[in-house]
Short mmCIF file of C-alpha atoms and ligand atoms in Angstrom, two decimals:
data_model
loop_
_atom_site.label_atom_id
_atom_site.label_comp_id
_atom_site.label_asym_id
_atom_site.label_seq_id
_atom_site.Cartn_x
_atom_site.Cartn_y
_atom_site.Cartn_z
CA UNK G 9 -56.90 -30.01 -19.91
CA UNK G 10 -53.26 -30.33 -20.77
CA UNK G 11 -50.83 -33.27 -20.48
CA UNK G 12 -47.52 -32.64 -18.72
CA UNK G 13 -44.58 -34.68 -17.42
CA UNK G 14 -42.70 -31.80 -15.80
CA UNK G 15 -43.25 -28.45 -14.13
CA UNK G 16 -40.76 -25.70 -14.97
CA UNK G 17 -38.60 -28.49 -16.44
CA UNK G 18 -38.57 -30.38 -13.14
CA UNK G 19 -39.56 -33.95 -14.09
CA UNK G 20 -42.77 -35.21 -12.48
CA UNK G 21 -42.47 -38.81 -11.31
CA UNK G 22 -44.89 -41.36 -9.91
CA UNK G 23 -43.79 -43.56 -7.00
CA UNK G 24 -46.79 -45.59 -5.91
CA UNK G 25 -45.96 -48.80 -7.77
CA UNK G 26 -44.74 -52.23 -6.72
CA UNK G 27 -41.39 -51.75 -8.46
CA UNK G 28 -41.28 -48.00 -7.65
CA UNK G 29 -42.70 -47.81 -4.14
CA UNK G 30 -43.51 -44.70 -2.12
CA UNK G 31 -40.39 -42.85 -0.98
CA UNK G 32 -38.33 -43.77 -4.07
CA UNK G 33 -37.74 -41.51 -7.06
CA UNK G 34 -40.33 -43.47 -9.07
CA UNK G 35 -40.60 -43.09 -12.84
CA UNK G 36 -41.55 -40.16 -15.03
CA UNK G 37 -45.20 -40.10 -16.00
CA UNK G 38 -47.76 -38.01 -17.87
CA UNK G 39 -50.38 -36.18 -15.84
CA UNK G 40 -53.51 -34.41 -17.08
CA UNK G 41 -53.95 -30.98 -15.53
CA UNK G 42 -56.17 -27.91 -15.80
CA UNK G 43 -54.18 -25.15 -17.55
CA UNK G 44 -55.11 -22.38 -15.12
CA UNK G 45 -54.12 -24.59 -12.19
CA UNK G 46 -50.81 -25.41 -13.90
CA UNK G 47 -49.98 -21.69 -14.12
CA UNK G 48 -50.40 -21.38 -10.35
CA UNK G 49 -48.29 -24.49 -9.73
CA UNK G 50 -45.54 -23.09 -11.93
CA UNK G 51 -45.49 -19.83 -9.97
CA UNK G 52 -45.46 -21.73 -6.66
CA UNK G 53 -42.63 -24.06 -7.72
CA UNK G 54 -40.61 -21.11 -8.99
CA UNK G 55 -40.93 -19.29 -5.70
CA UNK G 56 -40.16 -22.35 -3.56
CA UNK G 57 -37.04 -23.31 -5.46
CA UNK G 58 -35.79 -19.74 -5.95
CA UNK G 59 -35.75 -19.49 -2.15
CA UNK G 60 -34.71 -23.03 -1.25
CA UNK G 61 -31.03 -23.41 -0.32
CA UNK G 62 -30.82 -26.68 -2.28
CA UNK G 63 -31.94 -24.96 -5.50
CA UNK G 64 -33.81 -26.69 -8.30
CA UNK G 65 -34.73 -30.30 -7.59
CA UNK G 66 -34.06 -33.14 -10.01
CA UNK G 67 -37.42 -34.82 -9.43
CA UNK G 68 -40.77 -34.15 -7.80
CA UNK G 69 -42.95 -37.19 -7.12
CA UNK G 70 -46.69 -36.73 -7.45
CA UNK G 71 -49.39 -39.19 -6.39
CA UNK G 72 -51.99 -37.67 -8.71
CA UNK G 73 -53.46 -34.53 -10.31
CA UNK G 74 -56.46 -35.48 -12.45
CA UNK G 75 -58.11 -38.42 -10.73
CA UNK G 76 -61.55 -39.73 -11.56
CA UNK G 77 -63.19 -38.86 -8.25
CA UNK G 78 -65.29 -36.04 -6.83
CA UNK G 79 -63.69 -32.77 -5.81
CA UNK G 80 -60.85 -30.72 -7.29
CA UNK G 81 -58.91 -33.79 -8.49
CA UNK G 82 -61.89 -34.58 -10.74
CA UNK G 83 -61.23 -31.27 -12.56
CA UNK G 84 -57.43 -31.60 -12.74
CA UNK G 85 -57.20 -28.77 -10.21
CA UNK G 86 -55.48 -30.48 -7.27
CA UNK G 87 -51.98 -31.86 -6.77
CA UNK G 88 -50.75 -34.55 -4.37
CA UNK G 89 -47.09 -33.93 -3.63
CA UNK G 90 -45.25 -36.98 -2.26
CA UNK G 91 -41.59 -35.99 -2.26
CA UNK G 92 -38.89 -33.70 -3.63
CA UNK G 93 -35.45 -34.96 -4.67
CA UNK G 94 -32.51 -32.60 -5.03
CA UNK G 95 -29.03 -33.71 -6.00
CA UNK G 96 -27.82 -34.27 -2.43
CA UNK G 97 -31.01 -33.87 -0.40
CA UNK G 98 -34.56 -35.14 -0.36
CA UNK G 99 -37.81 -34.40 1.39
CA UNK G 100 -40.22 -37.31 1.64
CA UNK G 101 -43.42 -35.97 3.21
CA UNK G 102 -43.93 -39.08 5.37
CA UNK G 103 -40.60 -38.23 7.04
CA UNK G 104 -41.98 -34.93 8.43
CA UNK G 105 -40.90 -35.68 12.01
CA UNK G 106 -37.23 -35.79 11.05
CA UNK G 107 -37.40 -32.96 8.52
CA UNK G 108 -39.80 -30.50 10.12
CA UNK G 109 -37.92 -27.33 9.27
CA UNK G 110 -37.50 -28.10 5.57
CA UNK G 111 -41.10 -29.36 5.42
CA UNK G 112 -42.44 -26.16 6.99
CA UNK G 113 -40.25 -24.08 4.66
CA UNK G 114 -41.80 -25.67 1.57
CA UNK G 115 -45.32 -25.54 3.01
CA UNK G 116 -45.02 -21.85 3.87
CA UNK G 117 -44.47 -21.02 0.20
CA UNK G 118 -47.15 -23.47 -0.98
CA UNK G 119 -49.65 -21.64 1.22
CA UNK G 120 -48.91 -18.33 -0.53
CA UNK G 121 -50.41 -19.85 -3.70
CA UNK G 122 -52.98 -22.44 -2.61
CA UNK G 123 -55.96 -21.83 -0.34
CA UNK G 124 -56.09 -25.52 0.56
CA UNK G 125 -52.97 -27.28 1.79
CA UNK G 126 -53.49 -30.50 3.75
CA UNK G 127 -50.35 -31.63 5.55
CA UNK G 128 -48.86 -34.44 7.66
CA UNK G 129 -50.92 -33.60 10.73
CA UNK G 130 -54.20 -33.36 8.85
CA UNK G 131 -56.12 -36.67 8.87
CA UNK G 132 -55.11 -39.04 6.05
CA UNK G 133 -52.34 -36.79 4.71
CA UNK G 134 -49.20 -38.15 6.39
CA UNK G 135 -47.67 -39.28 3.10
CA UNK G 136 -48.42 -36.30 0.82
CA UNK G 137 -49.44 -32.66 0.68
CA UNK G 138 -52.80 -32.17 -1.02
CA UNK G 139 -52.95 -28.70 -2.57
CA UNK G 140 -55.75 -26.99 -4.47
CA UNK G 141 -57.23 -23.55 -5.10
CA UNK G 142 -60.88 -24.20 -4.27
CA UNK G 143 -60.77 -21.50 -1.57
CA UNK G 144 -58.83 -18.21 -1.61
CA UNK G 145 -55.47 -17.77 0.11
CA UNK G 146 -56.14 -16.25 3.53
CA UNK G 147 -56.13 -17.22 7.20
CA UNK G 148 -59.35 -18.38 8.77
CA UNK G 149 -59.28 -19.21 12.49
CA UNK G 150 -61.84 -21.96 12.06
CA UNK G 151 -59.75 -23.75 9.45
CA UNK G 152 -58.15 -26.80 11.05
CA UNK G 153 -55.49 -27.22 8.36
CA UNK G 154 -54.46 -23.54 8.48
CA UNK G 155 -54.32 -23.51 12.27
CA UNK G 156 -52.26 -26.72 12.26
CA UNK G 157 -49.75 -25.03 9.96
CA UNK G 158 -49.55 -21.87 12.10
CA UNK G 159 -49.08 -23.95 15.27
CA UNK G 160 -46.40 -26.10 13.60
CA UNK G 161 -44.50 -22.96 12.61
CA UNK G 162 -44.87 -21.43 16.08
CA UNK G 163 -43.55 -24.59 17.71
CA UNK G 164 -40.88 -25.86 15.36
CA UNK G 165 -39.57 -22.63 13.83
CA UNK G 166 -40.15 -20.09 16.62
CA UNK G 167 -39.76 -22.48 19.61
CA UNK G 168 -43.08 -21.55 21.25
CA UNK G 169 -44.32 -24.13 23.74
CA UNK G 170 -47.77 -24.73 22.35
CA UNK G 171 -50.15 -27.58 21.65
CA UNK G 172 -50.45 -28.40 17.96
CA UNK G 173 -54.10 -29.47 17.74
CA UNK G 174 -55.57 -27.42 14.89
CA UNK G 175 -57.78 -25.43 17.27
CA UNK G 176 -57.42 -21.66 17.56
CA UNK G 177 -57.44 -20.55 21.19
CA UNK G 178 -55.80 -18.18 23.65
CA UNK G 179 -52.49 -20.04 23.68
CA UNK G 180 -52.18 -19.93 19.89
CA UNK G 181 -53.32 -16.31 19.57
CA UNK G 182 -50.89 -15.27 22.33
CA UNK G 183 -47.99 -16.96 20.57
CA UNK G 184 -49.05 -15.45 17.22
CA UNK G 185 -49.02 -11.97 18.77
CA UNK G 186 -45.52 -12.49 20.22
CA UNK G 187 -44.07 -13.86 16.99
CA UNK G 188 -45.74 -11.25 14.78
CA UNK G 189 -44.32 -8.49 17.00
CA UNK G 190 -40.84 -10.04 16.75
CA UNK G 191 -41.16 -10.28 12.96
CA UNK G 192 -42.56 -6.74 12.75
CA UNK G 193 -45.77 -7.91 11.10
CA UNK G 194 -49.07 -6.17 11.94
CA UNK G 195 -51.91 -8.17 13.46
CA UNK G 196 -54.48 -9.62 13.04
CA UNK G 197 -53.31 -12.72 11.18
CA UNK G 198 -56.72 -12.82 9.46
CA UNK G 199 -55.81 -9.76 7.37
CA UNK G 200 -54.51 -11.26 4.14
CA UNK G 201 -51.46 -9.02 3.74
CA UNK G 202 -50.30 -9.87 7.30
CA UNK G 203 -50.78 -13.58 6.76
CA UNK G 204 -48.89 -13.50 3.45
CA UNK G 205 -46.03 -11.70 5.13
CA UNK G 206 -45.92 -14.33 7.87
CA UNK G 207 -45.85 -17.11 5.26
CA UNK G 208 -43.08 -15.42 3.32
CA UNK G 209 -40.85 -14.64 6.30
CA UNK G 210 -41.44 -18.06 7.89
CA UNK G 211 -40.55 -19.80 4.63
CA UNK G 212 -37.33 -17.83 4.34
CA UNK G 213 -36.39 -18.41 8.00
CA UNK G 214 -37.08 -22.14 7.71
CA UNK G 215 -34.93 -22.43 4.59
CA UNK G 216 -32.14 -20.47 6.25
CA UNK G 217 -32.32 -22.77 9.29
CA UNK G 218 -31.97 -25.77 6.94
CA UNK G 219 -28.52 -24.55 6.02
CA UNK G 220 -27.38 -24.73 9.66
CA UNK G 221 -26.38 -28.01 11.19
CA UNK G 222 -28.97 -29.96 13.15
CA UNK G 223 -28.18 -29.51 16.82
CA UNK G 224 -28.55 -32.36 19.34
CA UNK G 225 -31.58 -30.47 20.65
CA UNK G 226 -33.36 -30.80 17.29
CA UNK G 227 -32.54 -34.49 17.29
CA UNK G 228 -33.96 -34.86 20.80
CA UNK G 229 -37.05 -32.98 19.72
CA UNK G 230 -37.50 -35.46 16.84
CA UNK G 231 -37.02 -38.36 19.23
CA UNK G 232 -39.72 -36.99 21.54
CA UNK G 233 -42.16 -36.79 18.63
CA UNK G 234 -41.44 -40.40 17.75
CA UNK G 235 -42.03 -41.41 21.39
CA UNK G 236 -45.38 -39.57 21.41
CA UNK G 237 -46.58 -41.93 18.65
CA UNK G 238 -45.78 -45.08 20.67
CA UNK G 239 -48.27 -47.02 22.74
CA UNK G 240 -48.76 -45.76 26.28
CA UNK G 241 -46.75 -48.61 27.84
CA UNK G 242 -43.84 -48.18 25.43
CA UNK G 243 -43.90 -44.42 25.98
CA UNK G 244 -43.38 -44.91 29.72
CA UNK G 245 -40.41 -47.20 29.24
CA UNK G 246 -38.66 -45.11 26.62
CA UNK G 247 -39.36 -41.83 28.42
CA UNK G 248 -37.88 -43.23 31.61
CA UNK G 249 -34.71 -44.21 29.77
CA UNK G 250 -34.53 -40.87 28.00
CA UNK G 251 -35.14 -38.88 31.19
CA UNK G 252 -32.37 -40.66 33.04
CA UNK G 253 -30.09 -39.66 30.17
CA UNK G 254 -31.31 -36.04 30.22
CA UNK G 255 -31.18 -35.72 34.02
CA UNK G 256 -27.55 -36.70 34.06
CA UNK G 257 -25.62 -33.62 35.08
CA UNK G 258 -23.02 -33.64 32.32
CA UNK G 259 -25.66 -34.31 29.66
CA UNK G 260 -27.81 -31.44 30.81
CA UNK G 261 -24.87 -29.01 30.97
CA UNK G 262 -23.84 -30.06 27.49
CA UNK G 263 -27.38 -29.58 26.16
CA UNK G 264 -27.74 -26.13 27.74
CA UNK G 265 -24.95 -24.82 25.52
CA UNK G 266 -26.93 -25.83 22.43
CA UNK G 267 -30.11 -24.25 23.77
CA UNK G 268 -28.42 -20.87 23.98
CA UNK G 269 -26.83 -21.08 20.56
CA UNK G 270 -30.09 -22.29 18.97
CA UNK G 271 -31.94 -19.19 20.12
CA UNK G 272 -29.00 -17.03 19.21
CA UNK G 273 -28.98 -18.40 15.64
CA UNK G 274 -32.72 -17.91 15.22
CA UNK G 275 -32.48 -14.31 16.44
CA UNK G 276 -29.72 -13.59 13.96
CA UNK G 277 -31.64 -15.13 11.08
CA UNK G 278 -34.81 -13.18 11.95
CA UNK G 279 -32.87 -9.92 12.10
CA UNK G 280 -31.24 -10.61 8.72
CA UNK G 281 -34.50 -11.51 7.02
CA UNK G 282 -36.64 -8.65 8.33
CA UNK G 283 -33.90 -6.05 7.82
ZN1 ZN X 13 -55.32 -34.83 -3.12
#
């Protein structure tokens, strides 16, 4: 066990305190960590921030590494990542719905290094990523957390109309085949080298998309996700209001122009990255 207060000189902060609540930058703290696990974290952080358009962050907030409880935390071999703060940008994991592309970009690179990554859609992990190395890096169709990630990427990065439920089925495998063909990656996804390539390319595409401006369509997409979390009665009311806005002829013509340019941008980015 080793004691650290930074990773690759990025200060590690703790923000789960009354005077430093979740979502703030918190305060720097010492964490005990297994040395072998630290080496993997260092490699992961290096790769994420070498690729990230915002560069090196000023602070990463962590909810815990060595924690006196069963499982990988009990050995200092798991990391709970709350948020990342760059100079002019931040990613707070609880804000996934409004920052899906950046979130998926970071997670894609995390998954290249950690066999277990539990994210926003996995039960009890809305406010942090839990990462550990208790299983090898690969894609297993029966893994709920891995399938959730793949479905999130298919939907929010590649604009496939699919259900994000963590269950592998015909719809997901069909969309995987289409996207892998477009990215010139061999199938099946369960072959490690193919999966790693998907993670790498998806991470790079997501980060590239972060540099582009959010289009009104992305904002509408976020709004729809927020509506889906409302009670049934509230959903009806808000959806009715939103639909009358969307059905308006001028609104829909205006939105169509963004739809075309969105797909155009993605195609360009894919071509650049796989070239
Ligand atoms: Zn954890």
